[in-house]
Each structure stands twice: as structure tokens, then as C-alpha cells.
Coordinates of C-alpha atoms and ligand atoms in Angstrom, one line a residue:
M1231 CA 20.8 46.4 -57.1
A1232 CA 18.1 45.7 -54.3
E1233 CA 14.6 44.7 -55.5
M1234 CA 12.0 47.3 -55.2
M1235 CA 8.4 47.3 -53.5
R1236 CA 5.8 49.8 -52.9
A1237 CA 5.3 51.4 -49.9
I1238 CA 3.2 54.2 -48.2
V1239 CA 6.0 56.4 -46.6
K1240 CA 5.8 59.0 -44.3
T1241 CA 8.2 61.5 -46.0
T1242 CA 7.8 65.1 -44.4
P1243 CA 6.8 66.5 -41.3
G1244 CA 3.0 67.6 -41.8
R1245 CA 0.0 66.0 -43.1
G1246 CA 0.0 63.3 -45.5
A1247 CA 1.8 60.4 -47.0
E1248 CA 3.5 59.5 -50.4
L1249 CA 3.1 55.9 -52.1
L1250 CA 6.7 55.6 -53.2
E1251 CA 8.9 52.6 -54.6
V1252 CA 11.4 51.8 -52.0
P1253 CA 14.0 48.7 -51.9
R1254 CA 12.6 45.7 -50.4
P1255 CA 14.0 45.0 -46.9
E1256 CA 16.1 41.4 -46.1
P1257 CA 15.7 39.5 -42.9
G1258 CA 18.2 39.3 -40.6
A1259 CA 18.9 36.8 -38.2
G1260 CA 16.0 35.9 -36.3
D1261 CA 13.7 37.7 -38.7
A1262 CA 11.2 36.8 -41.2
L1263 CA 10.4 38.6 -44.6
I1264 CA 6.7 38.6 -45.2
R1265 CA 4.7 39.1 -48.4
V1266 CA 1.8 41.4 -47.0
I1267 CA -1.7 40.2 -48.3
A1268 CA -3.8 42.7 -46.5
T1269 CA -3.3 45.5 -43.9
S1270 CA -5.8 47.6 -41.9
I1271 CA -5.9 51.1 -41.1
C1272 CA -5.7 52.0 -37.6
G1273 CA -6.5 55.4 -35.7
T1274 CA -2.5 55.3 -34.9
D1275 CA -1.9 55.4 -38.7
H1276 CA -4.4 58.4 -38.7
H1277 CA -2.4 60.3 -36.2
I1278 CA 0.8 59.8 -38.1
Y1279 CA -1.1 60.9 -41.5
E1280 CA -2.3 64.0 -40.0
W1281 CA 1.0 64.6 -38.1
N1282 CA -0.3 65.5 -34.6
A1283 CA 2.1 66.6 -31.6
W1284 CA 2.3 63.0 -30.6
A1285 CA 3.4 61.6 -34.1
E1286 CA 5.6 64.6 -34.5
G1287 CA 7.7 63.7 -31.0
R1288 CA 7.8 59.9 -31.8
I1289 CA 8.0 59.6 -35.3
G1290 CA 9.4 63.0 -36.4
P1291 CA 13.4 61.9 -35.7
R1292 CA 12.8 58.7 -38.1
I1293 CA 11.3 60.1 -41.2
P1294 CA 11.1 58.5 -44.2
Q1295 CA 9.2 55.5 -42.5
T1296 CA 6.8 53.2 -43.8
M1297 CA 3.3 53.3 -42.3
G1298 CA 1.2 50.5 -40.8
H1299 CA 1.3 47.8 -38.4
E1300 CA -1.7 45.2 -38.7
F1301 CA -1.6 42.9 -41.2
C1302 CA -1.5 39.6 -42.6
G1303 CA 0.9 38.1 -45.0
V1304 CA 3.1 34.9 -46.1
V1305 CA 6.1 34.0 -44.9
E1306 CA 8.4 34.8 -48.0
A1307 CA 12.0 34.2 -46.2
V1308 CA 13.3 33.6 -43.1
G1309 CA 16.8 34.8 -41.6
E1310 CA 19.2 32.7 -39.8
G1311 CA 18.2 30.9 -36.7
V1312 CA 14.4 31.0 -37.3
D1313 CA 12.5 27.6 -37.0
Q1314 CA 9.3 28.4 -35.3
I1315 CA 7.9 29.6 -38.7
A1316 CA 8.4 28.4 -42.2
V1317 CA 8.1 30.0 -45.7
G1318 CA 4.5 29.8 -46.9
D1319 CA 2.8 30.1 -43.4
R1320 CA 0.2 32.8 -43.2
V1321 CA 0.8 34.7 -40.4
S1322 CA -0.6 37.8 -38.4
A1323 CA 1.9 39.7 -35.9
E1324 CA 1.8 41.1 -32.7
T1325 CA 3.1 44.7 -33.1
H1326 CA 5.0 45.2 -30.0
I1327 CA 8.5 44.1 -30.3
V1328 CA 9.6 43.7 -26.5
C1329 CA 12.9 43.4 -24.9
H1330 CA 12.8 40.1 -22.7
T1331 CA 15.1 41.7 -20.2
C1332 CA 13.6 44.5 -18.5
I1333 CA 11.7 43.4 -15.0
P1334 CA 8.2 43.6 -16.7
C1335 CA 9.4 41.2 -19.4
R1336 CA 11.2 39.0 -16.8
R1337 CA 7.8 38.9 -15.3
G1338 CA 6.0 37.6 -18.2
Q1339 CA 4.1 41.2 -18.4
Y1340 CA 5.4 41.7 -22.0
E1341 CA 2.6 44.1 -22.8
V1342 CA 4.3 46.7 -20.4
C1343 CA 8.0 46.1 -21.7
L1344 CA 9.8 49.0 -20.8
N1345 CA 11.9 49.2 -24.2
T1346 CA 8.7 48.2 -26.6
S1347 CA 9.4 48.9 -30.2
I1348 CA 6.0 49.0 -32.2
L1349 CA 5.9 48.2 -36.0
G1350 CA 5.1 51.2 -38.2
V1351 CA 5.9 53.6 -35.2
D1352 CA 9.5 53.1 -34.0
R1353 CA 10.4 51.2 -37.5
D1354 CA 9.2 50.6 -41.0
G1355 CA 5.7 49.1 -41.1
C1356 CA 3.4 46.9 -43.4
F1357 CA 1.7 49.4 -45.8
A1358 CA 4.2 47.9 -48.2
D1359 CA 4.4 45.0 -50.4
Y1360 CA 6.8 43.6 -48.0
I1361 CA 7.8 44.0 -44.2
V1362 CA 10.6 42.3 -41.9
V1363 CA 9.4 41.4 -38.6
P1364 CA 11.0 39.5 -35.8
A1365 CA 9.9 35.9 -36.1
E1366 CA 9.0 35.7 -32.4
N1367 CA 6.3 38.3 -33.1
L1368 CA 4.4 36.2 -35.8
W1369 CA 1.5 34.2 -35.4
K1370 CA 0.2 31.7 -37.6
T1371 CA -3.4 32.7 -38.5
P1372 CA -6.2 29.7 -38.6
P1373 CA -6.9 28.8 -42.4
E1374 CA -10.5 29.1 -41.6
L1375 CA -10.4 32.6 -41.4
S1376 CA -10.4 35.3 -44.4
D1377 CA -7.7 37.4 -45.1
N1378 CA -9.2 40.5 -44.1
V1379 CA -10.2 39.0 -40.6
A1380 CA -6.6 37.9 -40.5
S1381 CA -5.4 41.4 -41.1
A1382 CA -7.5 42.7 -38.3
L1383 CA -6.3 40.6 -35.4
E1384 CA -4.0 43.0 -33.5
P1385 CA -6.7 45.6 -32.9
L1386 CA -9.2 42.7 -32.0
G1387 CA -6.6 41.7 -29.6
N1388 CA -6.8 45.3 -27.9
A1389 CA -10.8 44.4 -27.9
V1390 CA -10.4 40.7 -26.4
H1391 CA -7.3 42.1 -23.8
T1392 CA -9.9 44.6 -22.6
A1393 CA -12.8 42.3 -22.2
M1394 CA -10.4 39.9 -20.4
A1395 CA -10.0 42.2 -17.3
E1396 CA -12.3 40.2 -15.6
P1397 CA -14.8 37.6 -16.5
L1398 CA -17.6 39.1 -18.1
E1399 CA -20.3 36.0 -18.0
G1400 CA -23.6 36.9 -16.4
K1401 CA -22.7 40.8 -16.6
R1402 CA -24.4 43.7 -17.8
V1403 CA -21.4 45.4 -19.7
L1404 CA -21.5 49.0 -21.0
V1405 CA -19.1 49.6 -24.1
T1406 CA -18.4 53.3 -24.6
G1407 CA -17.3 54.5 -27.9
I1408 CA -18.0 52.2 -31.3
G1409 CA -14.9 53.0 -33.2
P1410 CA -13.7 49.1 -34.8
I1411 CA -12.3 48.3 -31.5
G1412 CA -15.4 49.3 -29.5
A1413 CA -17.5 47.2 -32.2
F1414 CA -15.3 44.2 -31.7
S1415 CA -15.6 44.5 -27.6
V1416 CA -19.4 44.3 -28.3
G1417 CA -19.1 41.0 -29.9
V1418 CA -16.5 39.8 -27.4
A1419 CA -18.6 40.8 -24.2
K1420 CA -21.5 38.6 -25.9
A1421 CA -19.1 35.8 -26.6
H1422 CA -18.0 35.9 -23.2
G1423 CA -21.3 35.7 -21.8
A1424 CA -22.4 39.0 -20.8
T1425 CA -26.1 39.1 -20.4
E1426 CA -27.0 42.3 -21.9
V1427 CA -24.5 45.0 -23.6
F1428 CA -25.2 48.8 -23.7
A1429 CA -23.2 50.6 -26.5
S1430 CA -23.1 54.5 -26.3
E1431 CA -21.6 56.0 -29.1
P1432 CA -22.7 59.6 -30.9
N1433 CA -22.2 58.8 -34.4
P1434 CA -25.3 57.1 -35.9
Y1435 CA -23.4 54.8 -38.4
R1436 CA -20.9 53.5 -35.8
R1437 CA -24.0 52.9 -33.3
S1438 CA -25.6 50.9 -35.6
L1439 CA -22.5 48.6 -36.1
A1440 CA -22.9 48.2 -32.4
G1441 CA -26.3 46.5 -33.1
V1442 CA -25.2 44.3 -35.6
M1443 CA -22.4 43.2 -33.4
G1444 CA -25.1 41.8 -30.9
A1445 CA -25.8 44.9 -28.6
D1446 CA -29.1 45.0 -27.0
H1447 CA -29.3 48.8 -26.2
L1448 CA -27.9 51.8 -28.6
I1449 CA -27.8 54.9 -26.9
D1450 CA -26.5 58.2 -28.2
P1451 CA -24.7 60.1 -25.2
I1452 CA -25.2 63.6 -26.9
A1453 CA -28.7 63.5 -27.5
T1454 CA -29.4 61.5 -24.1
S1455 CA -28.0 61.6 -20.4
L1456 CA -25.9 58.3 -21.0
T1457 CA -26.1 57.7 -16.8
G1458 CA -29.7 58.6 -17.0
T1459 CA -30.6 56.0 -19.6
I1460 CA -28.5 53.3 -17.9
M1461 CA -30.1 53.9 -14.5
E1462 CA -33.5 53.7 -16.1
L1463 CA -32.3 50.6 -18.0
T1464 CA -30.7 48.6 -14.9
G1465 CA -31.8 50.1 -12.0
D1466 CA -28.5 50.2 -10.6
G1467 CA -26.0 50.5 -13.0
V1468 CA -24.0 48.2 -15.1
D1469 CA -21.5 45.5 -13.7
A1470 CA -18.8 46.6 -16.0
V1471 CA -17.6 49.3 -18.6
L1472 CA -15.3 48.7 -21.4
E1473 CA -14.1 52.5 -22.2
M1474 CA -13.1 52.5 -26.0
S1475 CA -13.3 56.5 -26.4
G1476 CA -10.9 58.1 -24.4
H1477 CA -13.4 60.9 -24.5
P1478 CA -13.4 62.7 -20.9
T1479 CA -17.1 62.7 -20.8
A1480 CA -17.2 58.9 -21.7
I1481 CA -14.8 58.3 -18.7
Q1482 CA -16.6 60.4 -16.2
D1483 CA -19.9 58.5 -17.3
A1484 CA -18.1 55.1 -17.0
I1485 CA -17.6 55.7 -13.4
S1486 CA -21.1 57.0 -13.0
C1487 CA -22.9 54.2 -14.7
V1488 CA -21.0 51.2 -12.9
I1489 CA -22.5 49.6 -10.0
P1490 CA -20.6 50.0 -6.9
G1491 CA -18.2 46.8 -6.6
G1492 CA -18.3 47.1 -10.5
H1493 CA -15.0 47.3 -13.0
I1494 CA -14.1 49.9 -15.7
A1495 CA -11.3 48.5 -18.3
Q1496 CA -9.7 51.5 -19.8
L1497 CA -8.5 51.3 -23.6
G1498 CA -9.3 54.8 -25.1
L1499 CA -6.9 56.9 -25.0
P1500 CA -7.7 60.6 -23.9
P1501 CA -5.9 63.2 -26.1
D1502 CA -5.1 65.2 -22.7
R1503 CA -5.3 64.9 -19.0
V1504 CA -8.8 64.4 -17.8
T1505 CA -10.6 65.7 -14.8
L1506 CA -12.5 63.0 -12.7
D1507 CA -14.7 62.4 -9.6
L1508 CA -12.3 60.4 -7.9
N1509 CA -14.3 60.1 -4.7
E1510 CA -17.1 58.4 -6.5
L1511 CA -14.7 56.0 -8.0
I1512 CA -13.2 55.4 -4.4
F1513 CA -16.5 55.2 -2.5
K1514 CA -18.1 53.0 -5.2
G1515 CA -15.2 50.6 -4.7
I1516 CA -14.4 50.4 -8.5
R1517 CA -11.7 48.5 -9.7
Y1518 CA -10.3 50.4 -12.7
Y1519 CA -7.9 49.0 -15.2
G1520 CA -5.4 50.6 -17.6
I1521 CA -5.3 48.3 -20.5
V1522 CA -2.8 48.4 -23.0
G1523 CA -1.7 46.4 -26.2
R1524 CA -2.2 42.7 -25.7
K1525 CA -1.2 40.0 -23.5
I1526 CA 1.4 38.1 -25.2
W1527 CA 0.4 35.6 -26.0
E1528 CA -3.0 34.7 -24.0
T1529 CA -4.9 37.3 -25.9
W1530 CA -3.9 35.5 -29.2
E1531 CA -5.0 32.2 -28.0
E1532 CA -8.5 33.5 -27.0
M1533 CA -8.9 35.4 -30.3
D1534 CA -7.9 32.2 -32.1
R1535 CA -10.2 30.3 -29.9
L1536 CA -13.3 32.9 -30.2
L1537 CA -12.9 32.8 -34.1
A1538 CA -12.3 29.3 -34.8
A1539 CA -15.1 28.1 -32.3
G1540 CA -17.4 30.5 -34.5
E1541 CA -18.4 32.4 -31.2
L1542 CA -17.1 35.7 -32.9
D1543 CA -17.4 37.0 -36.1
I1544 CA -16.0 40.5 -36.9
S1545 CA -16.3 40.6 -40.7
P1546 CA -19.4 42.9 -40.3
V1547 CA -16.8 45.6 -38.7
L1548 CA -14.5 45.2 -41.6
T1549 CA -16.7 47.9 -43.5
H1550 CA -14.3 48.9 -46.2
T1551 CA -11.9 46.9 -48.5
L1552 CA -9.6 49.2 -50.7
E1553 CA -6.5 48.9 -52.7
L1554 CA -3.1 49.5 -51.2
E1555 CA -2.9 52.8 -53.5
A1556 CA -6.3 53.9 -52.3
F1557 CA -5.0 54.6 -48.8
E1558 CA -6.0 58.3 -48.8
E1559 CA -9.8 57.5 -49.5
G1560 CA -9.5 55.3 -46.4
I1561 CA -8.4 58.0 -44.2
R1562 CA -11.2 60.3 -45.9
L1563 CA -13.7 57.3 -44.8
M1564 CA -11.9 57.6 -41.1
E1565 CA -12.3 61.2 -40.7
A1566 CA -15.7 61.4 -41.8
G1567 CA -16.7 58.4 -39.3
E1568 CA -18.4 56.6 -42.1
C1569 CA -16.5 53.1 -41.7
G1570 CA -15.7 50.6 -39.3
K1571 CA -12.2 49.3 -40.0
V1572 CA -10.8 49.8 -43.4
V1573 CA -8.5 47.2 -44.8
L1574 CA -6.1 47.6 -47.9
T1575 CA -5.6 44.6 -50.0
V1576 CA -2.0 44.7 -50.9
S1577 CA -1.6 41.4 -52.8
Ligands
NAD2614 P1 -12.0 55.3 -33.0 O1 -11.3 56.7 -32.7 O2 -12.0 54.8 -34.2 O3 -13.3 55.5 -31.8 C1 -13.8 56.0 -31.0 C2 -15.1 56.3 -30.9 O4 -15.7 56.9 -29.7 C3 -15.4 57.0 -32.2 O5 -16.5 56.4 -32.8 C4 -16.3 58.1 -31.4 O6 -17.1 58.9 -32.3 C5 -16.7 57.7 -30.4 N1 -16.8 58.7 -28.7 C6 -16.6 60.1 -29.1 N2 -16.9 60.5 -28.1 C7 -17.8 59.6 -27.3 C8 -18.2 59.8 -26.3 N3 -18.5 61.1 -25.4 N4 -19.2 58.6 -25.9 C9 -19.3 57.4 -26.6 N5 -18.4 57.6 -27.5 C10 -17.8 58.6 -28.0 O7 -11.0 54.4 -32.2 P2 -10.6 52.8 -32.4 O8 -9.4 52.8 -33.3 O9 -12.0 52.1 -32.1 O10 -9.9 52.9 -30.8 C11 -10.5 52.8 -29.5 C12 -9.8 53.6 -28.5 O11 -8.8 53.0 -27.9 C13 -9.2 55.0 -29.1 O12 -9.1 56.0 -28.2 C14 -7.7 54.5 -29.4 O13 -6.5 55.6 -29.4 C15 -7.3 53.6 -28.1 N6 -6.4 52.5 -28.5 C16 -5.6 52.3 -27.2 C17 -4.7 51.2 -27.4 C18 -4.0 50.7 -26.1 O14 -3.2 49.9 -26.1 N7 -4.5 51.4 -24.9 C19 -4.6 50.6 -28.4 C20 -5.3 51.0 -29.4 C21 -6.4 51.8 -29.7
ZN2615 ZN1 11.0 44.4 -21.6

């Protein structure tokens, strides 16, 4: 009989998830079995938990399925043909499993692979004692990083990828939306030499996180006009916007706040179609980047460099650590907006 393990499983098409005993997976050829140490909760996990229309369409056909994708752990066993990683290595994982055969993959643009399969979305995830991952997706984590920090490298990679759309050195940078990824972005923009960082966020708890991460100006876009405030503070606008909210108002504000010739990097995902003043974007000559996932592996290399060099410390954003069993308390904190990143301790 297979050994059993704990897992948080999406079992029914509706709000919720269950902590269950399920069989421990076995690594196939090219795979590694990881004993999960810590895992952090993403907005995507929240969407799966609450079961919105996206979750219904993407995950509905596959339930029951184990949730979670952000983690660090230790390699427990490897399948046939795995030699780049060894039992005992502490690892995190690139959560996008790519095909290597489509045209974007052949061009090295793995982040836009046409056949991407995502951990915890398209297959079983890491809210469990063990997870099986293709060994090629694993990234050895520098020993100086804490387990909590190592568990949050994947979302940090979203921030680093967005910040790397263009060099930020010497630039005035606006970050809109200070969820965990926006908060990471404030630190990354500073580490990349931004001269001034402006953070826009309606939630006071999260706004203050931006301050802790080094933002020079904290702006409440509900209480004041964001564009008016930015123009007052800069005279002519910011050089770059990292859009991390997906909120339609923030996206239009990004266009209005950026100086002609500047750029916007859009990571935030709007829940629906958005109406924008594209003439403003065109006549200001703005470069607008859509950012998805992480560059494999350039983003990971830059993350390691920033963290190992001590140029970036993301630990203030990891505001809560709970046991795996207390997963629903983590969801509650996220829904109340009373947290940065919530980390679950597994082993
Ligand atoms: P989050 O939901 O925790 O944070 C979003 C923040 O935006 C919240 O704190 C919210 O209060 C704030 N906000 C709402 N309206 C705003 C406004 N008008 N102006 C400024 N801020 C506003 O999300 P997160 O986990 O930090 O992720 C950030 C965004 O990136 C989300 O939209 C998420 O869906 C998206 N995302 C995209 C990718 C990708 O590959 N493109 C990957 C991960 C996450
Ligand atoms: Zn591909």
C-alpha cells in the first residue's frame, strides 16, 4: 500500500478546500520527489479556494486536486535520468512547466510557452507533505536564505521580472498595488537603483508595508488623485510604472502618471476587459509591457544575486507564518487584506 501524506485538496466545485490524507506521489523518469518545508499562499490559491469563474473553467475538470505552487523543500528522491539535482538539496521551483518544442520555447521565451502546465493549477500542487516536480524545474536555493524566504521566490520572481522590463537605475518609479508582489517590487526597484519610489495602495496596512520596503512616498489613491499627487511631487510624471494591482483605475492612472517616453510594466491581472485612453498612451510614446511569469532562468539568477548580495530583504513582506493545518486562517487574512505574504510551515 502507498505511504500516505497530508494535502490540502480542492474536492468540490464551490468555496473551500479540505485537509486530507492522500497517497504520497512517486517520482517518474526526470522527476524529483520533494519533502515540502514551507509553502506560501498566492492570490491564485485564493481564487481556487473561493472558486471563481476562472477556477471553475481551468480546474473544474481535474478536481480532486492538491492546491499550492509556491514552496521550498528538500529533495527526497529522484527518478530515472536525474543528475542535475541530488537527494538532500534544498530547492524551490519554477512553477511553469514548459514544453521545449513550441516556437516561443525554441526561441528561449519559455515564459510564453504555448503549452505551459502550472503546479497546483494544472496538476497536483505543494500544499502537502510531498510534491513531485520535473527536476528541470527545480532551483537550488542559496543556503543563507531562510526557509520562509526560499518558499516565496516564485512570486518574488514576478516582481523581479516586472522590474527588469527596462533598467530602473536613476529613474522615478511608481508601483500601483501593494499586495505581496507590489511590496516586493518596491524593494527590487530600490535595489535596482531607482532614485525615488512612489507606492499607491488604498489599504493602509499594505501601504505601510511599502514604506518598510523603502518607498519614498506612500499614496492613497482613494483619498487623493494619484495623477494629481504624482504631478505635484515630480513636476512631469514618473519614468516608469510597475502595475501590480490589475485595478482598471490604477491602469489608467499608470498611463496618466508616466512621463512621455516612459514605460509601464503590467503584471496585475484585471478581472475583466478594461477601457483605457489609448490615445494618451500613443501620443505620450509610452512603452507598455505585458509581464507573465518569470524569465527562465534569468529572473531566478537575478533574484539569487539580489538576495545573496544583501541588496534585497523580502522578510518584512512575509508577515504571517502558520501551520499547514491553519491554511483557512491564511485565506481569511488575505480576504481581510491584513497581511503581506502568508507562509505555511509544513515540516
Ligand atoms: P494582491 O491582490 O494581493 O494585491 C493587489 C493590491 O492592489 C491589493 O493590496 C489592493 O488593495 C490593491 N489595489 C486595488 N485597487 C487599487 C488601486 N486602484 N490602486 C492601487 N492599488 C490598488 O495581489 P498580488 O498577489 O500582490 O499580485 C499582484 C497582481 O499580479 C495581481 O493582480 C495578480 O493577479 C497578478 N499576478 C500576475 C502574474 C502574471 O504572471 N502576470 C503572476 C502573479 C500575480
Ligand atoms: Zn513551449
